[in-house]
PDB file of C-alpha atoms in Angstrom:
ATOM      1  CA  MET A   1      20.709 -29.164  23.769  1.00 47.00           C
ATOM      2  CA  ILE A   2      23.128 -31.714  23.596  1.00 55.00           C
ATOM      3  CA  GLU A   3      21.812 -35.075  25.537  1.00 66.00           C
ATOM      4  CA  LEU A   4      22.400 -34.677  29.541  1.00 74.00           C
ATOM      5  CA  ASN A   5      25.114 -36.781  31.444  1.00 82.00           C
ATOM      6  CA  GLU A   6      22.822 -38.593  33.789  1.00 88.00           C
ATOM      7  CA  LYS A   7      25.072 -39.094  36.824  1.00 90.00           C
ATOM      8  CA  VAL A   8      26.163 -35.368  36.523  1.00 91.00           C
ATOM      9  CA  THR A   9      22.553 -34.149  36.240  1.00 91.00           C
ATOM     10  CA  ARG A  10      21.397 -36.050  39.229  1.00 93.00           C
ATOM     11  CA  GLU A  11      24.070 -34.882  41.293  1.00 94.00           C
ATOM     12  CA  MET A  12      23.092 -31.430  40.293  1.00 95.00           C
ATOM     13  CA  ASN A  13      19.464 -31.608  41.331  1.00 95.00           C
ATOM     14  CA  LYS A  14      20.565 -32.748  44.670  1.00 94.00           C
ATOM     15  CA  TYR A  15      21.457 -29.040  45.107  1.00 94.00           C
ATOM     16  CA  LEU A  16      18.363 -27.707  43.507  1.00 94.00           C
ATOM     17  CA  ASP A  17      15.264 -27.207  45.538  1.00 90.00           C
ATOM     18  CA  GLU A  18      11.999 -26.050  43.624  1.00 89.00           C
ATOM     19  CA  THR A  19      13.324 -27.006  40.274  1.00 93.00           C
ATOM     20  CA  THR A  20      15.691 -29.501  37.979  1.00 93.00           C
ATOM     21  CA  ILE A  21      18.698 -28.956  36.039  1.00 92.00           C
ATOM     22  CA  GLU A  22      16.744 -30.575  32.948  1.00 90.00           C
ATOM     23  CA  GLU A  23      13.938 -27.498  33.497  1.00 91.00           C
ATOM     24  CA  ILE A  24      16.322 -25.003  33.837  1.00 91.00           C
ATOM     25  CA  LEU A  25      17.933 -26.139  30.524  1.00 86.00           C
ATOM     26  CA  ALA A  26      14.260 -26.852  28.693  1.00 86.00           C
ATOM     27  CA  ARG A  27      13.417 -23.149  29.731  1.00 85.00           C
ATOM     28  CA  ASN A  28      16.495 -21.258  28.329  1.00 78.00           C
ATOM     29  CA  LYS A  29      16.824 -23.673  25.427  1.00 73.00           C
ATOM     30  CA  LYS A  30      18.403 -20.497  23.638  1.00 75.00           C
ATOM     31  CA  MET A  31      20.063 -18.657  26.138  1.00 81.00           C
ATOM     32  CA  PHE A  32      21.431 -20.922  29.100  1.00 85.00           C
ATOM     33  CA  HIS A  33      23.968 -18.768  31.076  1.00 87.00           C
ATOM     34  CA  PHE A  34      26.739 -19.946  33.664  1.00 88.00           C
ATOM     35  CA  GLN A  35      29.820 -18.321  35.017  1.00 87.00           C
ATOM     36  CA  ILE A  36      33.373 -19.879  34.828  1.00 87.00           C
ATOM     37  CA  MET A  37      35.162 -19.496  38.109  1.00 87.00           C
ATOM     38  CA  PHE A  38      38.381 -21.617  37.604  1.00 90.00           C
ATOM     39  CA  ASN A  39      41.612 -20.919  39.668  1.00 91.00           C
ATOM     40  CA  LYS A  40      44.895 -20.227  37.881  1.00 93.00           C
ATOM     41  CA  GLN A  41      45.744 -23.850  37.860  1.00 94.00           C
ATOM     42  CA  GLN A  42      42.417 -25.291  36.665  1.00 94.00           C
ATOM     43  CA  MET A  43      43.073 -22.493  33.838  1.00 94.00           C
ATOM     44  CA  ASN A  44      46.077 -24.298  32.699  1.00 95.00           C
ATOM     45  CA  GLN A  45      44.715 -27.886  32.296  1.00 96.00           C
ATOM     46  CA  GLU A  46      44.612 -29.176  28.694  1.00 96.00           C
ATOM     47  CA  ILE A  47      40.972 -29.457  26.994  1.00 95.00           C
ATOM     48  CA  ASP A  48      41.382 -33.055  27.370  1.00 94.00           C
ATOM     49  CA  VAL A  49      39.568 -33.188  31.001  1.00 95.00           C
ATOM     50  CA  LEU A  50      36.516 -32.109  29.248  1.00 94.00           C
ATOM     51  CA  ASP A  51      36.059 -35.434  27.813  1.00 92.00           C
ATOM     52  CA  LEU A  52      35.111 -34.233  24.496  1.00 94.00           C
ATOM     53  CA  SER A  53      33.792 -35.863  21.374  1.00 93.00           C
ATOM     54  CA  MET A  54      36.931 -36.568  18.756  1.00 94.00           C
ATOM     55  CA  ARG A  55      35.219 -34.234  16.746  1.00 93.00           C
ATOM     56  CA  GLY A  56      35.315 -31.392  19.439  1.00 93.00           C
ATOM     57  CA  TYR A  57      38.246 -32.003  20.477  1.00 95.00           C
ATOM     58  CA  ASN A  58      40.010 -32.062  16.957  1.00 94.00           C
ATOM     59  CA  CYS A  59      37.958 -29.056  15.991  1.00 93.00           C
ATOM     60  CA  LEU A  60      39.465 -27.031  19.091  1.00 94.00           C
ATOM     61  CA  LYS A  61      43.072 -28.378  18.537  1.00 94.00           C
ATOM     62  CA  ARG A  62      42.974 -27.312  15.078  1.00 93.00           C
ATOM     63  CA  HIS A  63      42.312 -24.074  15.941  1.00 91.00           C
ATOM     64  CA  GLY A  64      44.917 -23.448  18.629  1.00 91.00           C
ATOM     65  CA  PHE A  65      42.861 -24.255  21.649  1.00 92.00           C
ATOM     66  CA  LYS A  66      45.107 -26.566  24.167  1.00 94.00           C
ATOM     67  CA  THR A  67      43.907 -25.237  27.823  1.00 94.00           C
ATOM     68  CA  LEU A  68      40.766 -24.489  29.395  1.00 93.00           C
ATOM     69  CA  ARG A  69      42.344 -20.725  29.404  1.00 91.00           C
ATOM     70  CA  ASP A  70      42.332 -20.619  25.787  1.00 90.00           C
ATOM     71  CA  LEU A  71      38.939 -22.138  25.338  1.00 89.00           C
ATOM     72  CA  VAL A  72      37.600 -19.856  27.980  1.00 87.00           C
ATOM     73  CA  ASN A  73      39.472 -16.718  26.977  1.00 83.00           C
ATOM     74  CA  GLY A  74      38.521 -17.924  23.059  1.00 75.00           C
ATOM     75  CA  VAL A  75      34.804 -17.941  23.461  1.00 66.00           C
ATOM     76  CA  GLU A  76      34.548 -15.063  25.635  1.00 56.00           C
ATOM     77  CA  THR A  77      31.313 -12.989  24.715  1.00 56.00           C
ATOM     78  CA  LYS A  78      31.002  -9.729  23.600  1.00 56.00           C
ATOM     79  CA  ASP A  79      27.731  -7.493  24.156  1.00 55.00           C
ATOM     80  CA  ASP A  80      25.998  -8.705  21.264  1.00 53.00           C
ATOM     81  CA  ALA A  81      27.338 -12.426  21.054  1.00 55.00           C
ATOM     82  CA  THR A  82      26.909 -15.555  23.164  1.00 61.00           C
ATOM     83  CA  SER A  83      29.731 -18.351  23.908  1.00 76.00           C
ATOM     84  CA  LYS A  84      27.733 -20.274  21.382  1.00 80.00           C
ATOM     85  CA  LYS A  85      27.922 -17.791  18.719  1.00 81.00           C
ATOM     86  CA  GLN A  86      31.759 -17.045  19.303  1.00 83.00           C
ATOM     87  CA  LEU A  87      32.287 -21.034  18.743  1.00 86.00           C
ATOM     88  CA  LEU A  88      30.313 -21.153  15.843  1.00 86.00           C
ATOM     89  CA  ARG A  89      32.675 -18.619  14.152  1.00 85.00           C
ATOM     90  CA  LEU A  90      35.081 -21.516  14.116  1.00 86.00           C
ATOM     91  CA  ARG A  91      35.477 -23.399  10.754  1.00 87.00           C
ATOM     92  CA  ASN A  92      33.843 -26.796  10.455  1.00 87.00           C
ATOM     93  CA  LEU A  93      32.458 -26.507  14.209  1.00 89.00           C
ATOM     94  CA  GLY A  94      28.859 -27.073  14.193  1.00 90.00           C
ATOM     95  CA  ARG A  95      25.887 -26.100  16.256  1.00 89.00           C
ATOM     96  CA  ASN A  96      25.741 -29.578  18.212  1.00 89.00           C
ATOM     97  CA  THR A  97      29.459 -29.522  18.831  1.00 91.00           C
ATOM     98  CA  ALA A  98      29.206 -25.963  20.217  1.00 89.00           C
ATOM     99  CA  GLU A  99      26.550 -27.321  22.364  1.00 88.00           C
ATOM    100  CA  GLU A 100      28.591 -30.420  23.597  1.00 91.00           C
ATOM    101  CA  ILE A 101      31.596 -27.866  24.462  1.00 92.00           C
ATOM    102  CA  LEU A 102      29.958 -25.467  26.645  1.00 89.00           C
ATOM    103  CA  MET A 103      28.040 -28.491  28.559  1.00 90.00           C
ATOM    104  CA  LYS A 104      31.239 -30.110  29.242  1.00 92.00           C
ATOM    105  CA  LEU A 105      32.788 -26.938  30.363  1.00 92.00           C
ATOM    106  CA  PHE A 106      29.466 -26.489  32.530  1.00 92.00           C
ATOM    107  CA  TYR A 107      29.599 -29.762  33.986  1.00 92.00           C
ATOM    108  CA  TYR A 108      33.363 -29.832  34.640  1.00 93.00           C
ATOM    109  CA  GLN A 109      32.982 -26.267  36.339  1.00 93.00           C
ATOM    110  CA  PHE A 110      30.226 -28.280  38.749  1.00 94.00           C
ATOM    111  CA  GLN A 111      32.131 -31.340  39.062  1.00 92.00           C
ATOM    112  CA  ILE A 112      35.356 -29.399  40.364  1.00 93.00           C
ATOM    113  CA  LEU A 113      33.647 -27.791  43.178  1.00 93.00           C
ATOM    114  CA  SER A 114      33.533 -28.486  46.809  1.00 93.00           C
ATOM    115  CA  ASP A 115      30.026 -29.562  48.180  1.00 93.00           C
ATOM    116  CA  GLU A 116      29.403 -26.108  49.424  1.00 95.00           C
ATOM    117  CA  GLY A 117      30.322 -24.658  46.034  1.00 94.00           C
ATOM    118  CA  LYS A 118      28.326 -26.860  44.183  1.00 95.00           C
ATOM    119  CA  ARG A 119      25.237 -25.654  46.397  1.00 95.00           C
ATOM    120  CA  ASN A 120      26.267 -22.314  45.606  1.00 95.00           C
ATOM    121  CA  TYR A 121      26.890 -22.685  41.974  1.00 94.00           C
ATOM    122  CA  MET A 122      23.559 -24.134  41.524  1.00 95.00           C
ATOM    123  CA  GLN A 123      21.712 -21.525  43.414  1.00 95.00           C
ATOM    124  CA  GLN A 124      23.853 -19.111  41.148  1.00 94.00           C
ATOM    125  CA  ILE A 125      22.748 -21.151  37.779  1.00 93.00           C
ATOM    126  CA  VAL A 126      19.214 -20.716  38.895  1.00 93.00           C
ATOM    127  CA  GLU A 127      19.252 -16.668  39.477  1.00 93.00           C
ATOM    128  CA  LEU A 128      21.007 -16.415  36.344  1.00 90.00           C
ATOM    129  CA  ASN A 129      18.494 -18.453  34.353  1.00 90.00           C
ATOM    130  CA  LEU A 130      15.427 -16.981  35.655  1.00 84.00           C
TER     131      LEU A 130
END
């Protein structure tokens, strides 16, 4: 997995009781699940809010991804595919960049929630990744 953001993971861990986000990610290396819960206004934000690397940002822009809506709808999973596999179908987008994009999307989703929302979200992460 991509290198974890220490500040964000520390905050996530405050909302977890018997585990850490690092343990969840390590346990679920191949298939980490999280849900997108952006409202309409958040979905219309530019992908710039994700603070991606130049490589990730340029690749998404080159393929027409301008907003979070474009990204979320563009990596919508089918029964037999993961979001990561969908991203890897984009020309010149490698595994590390796909992981970075998904991790930044996960971090951003967490950061925009209220305190109670963060607590519920992290409990949902635990349940989705048992």
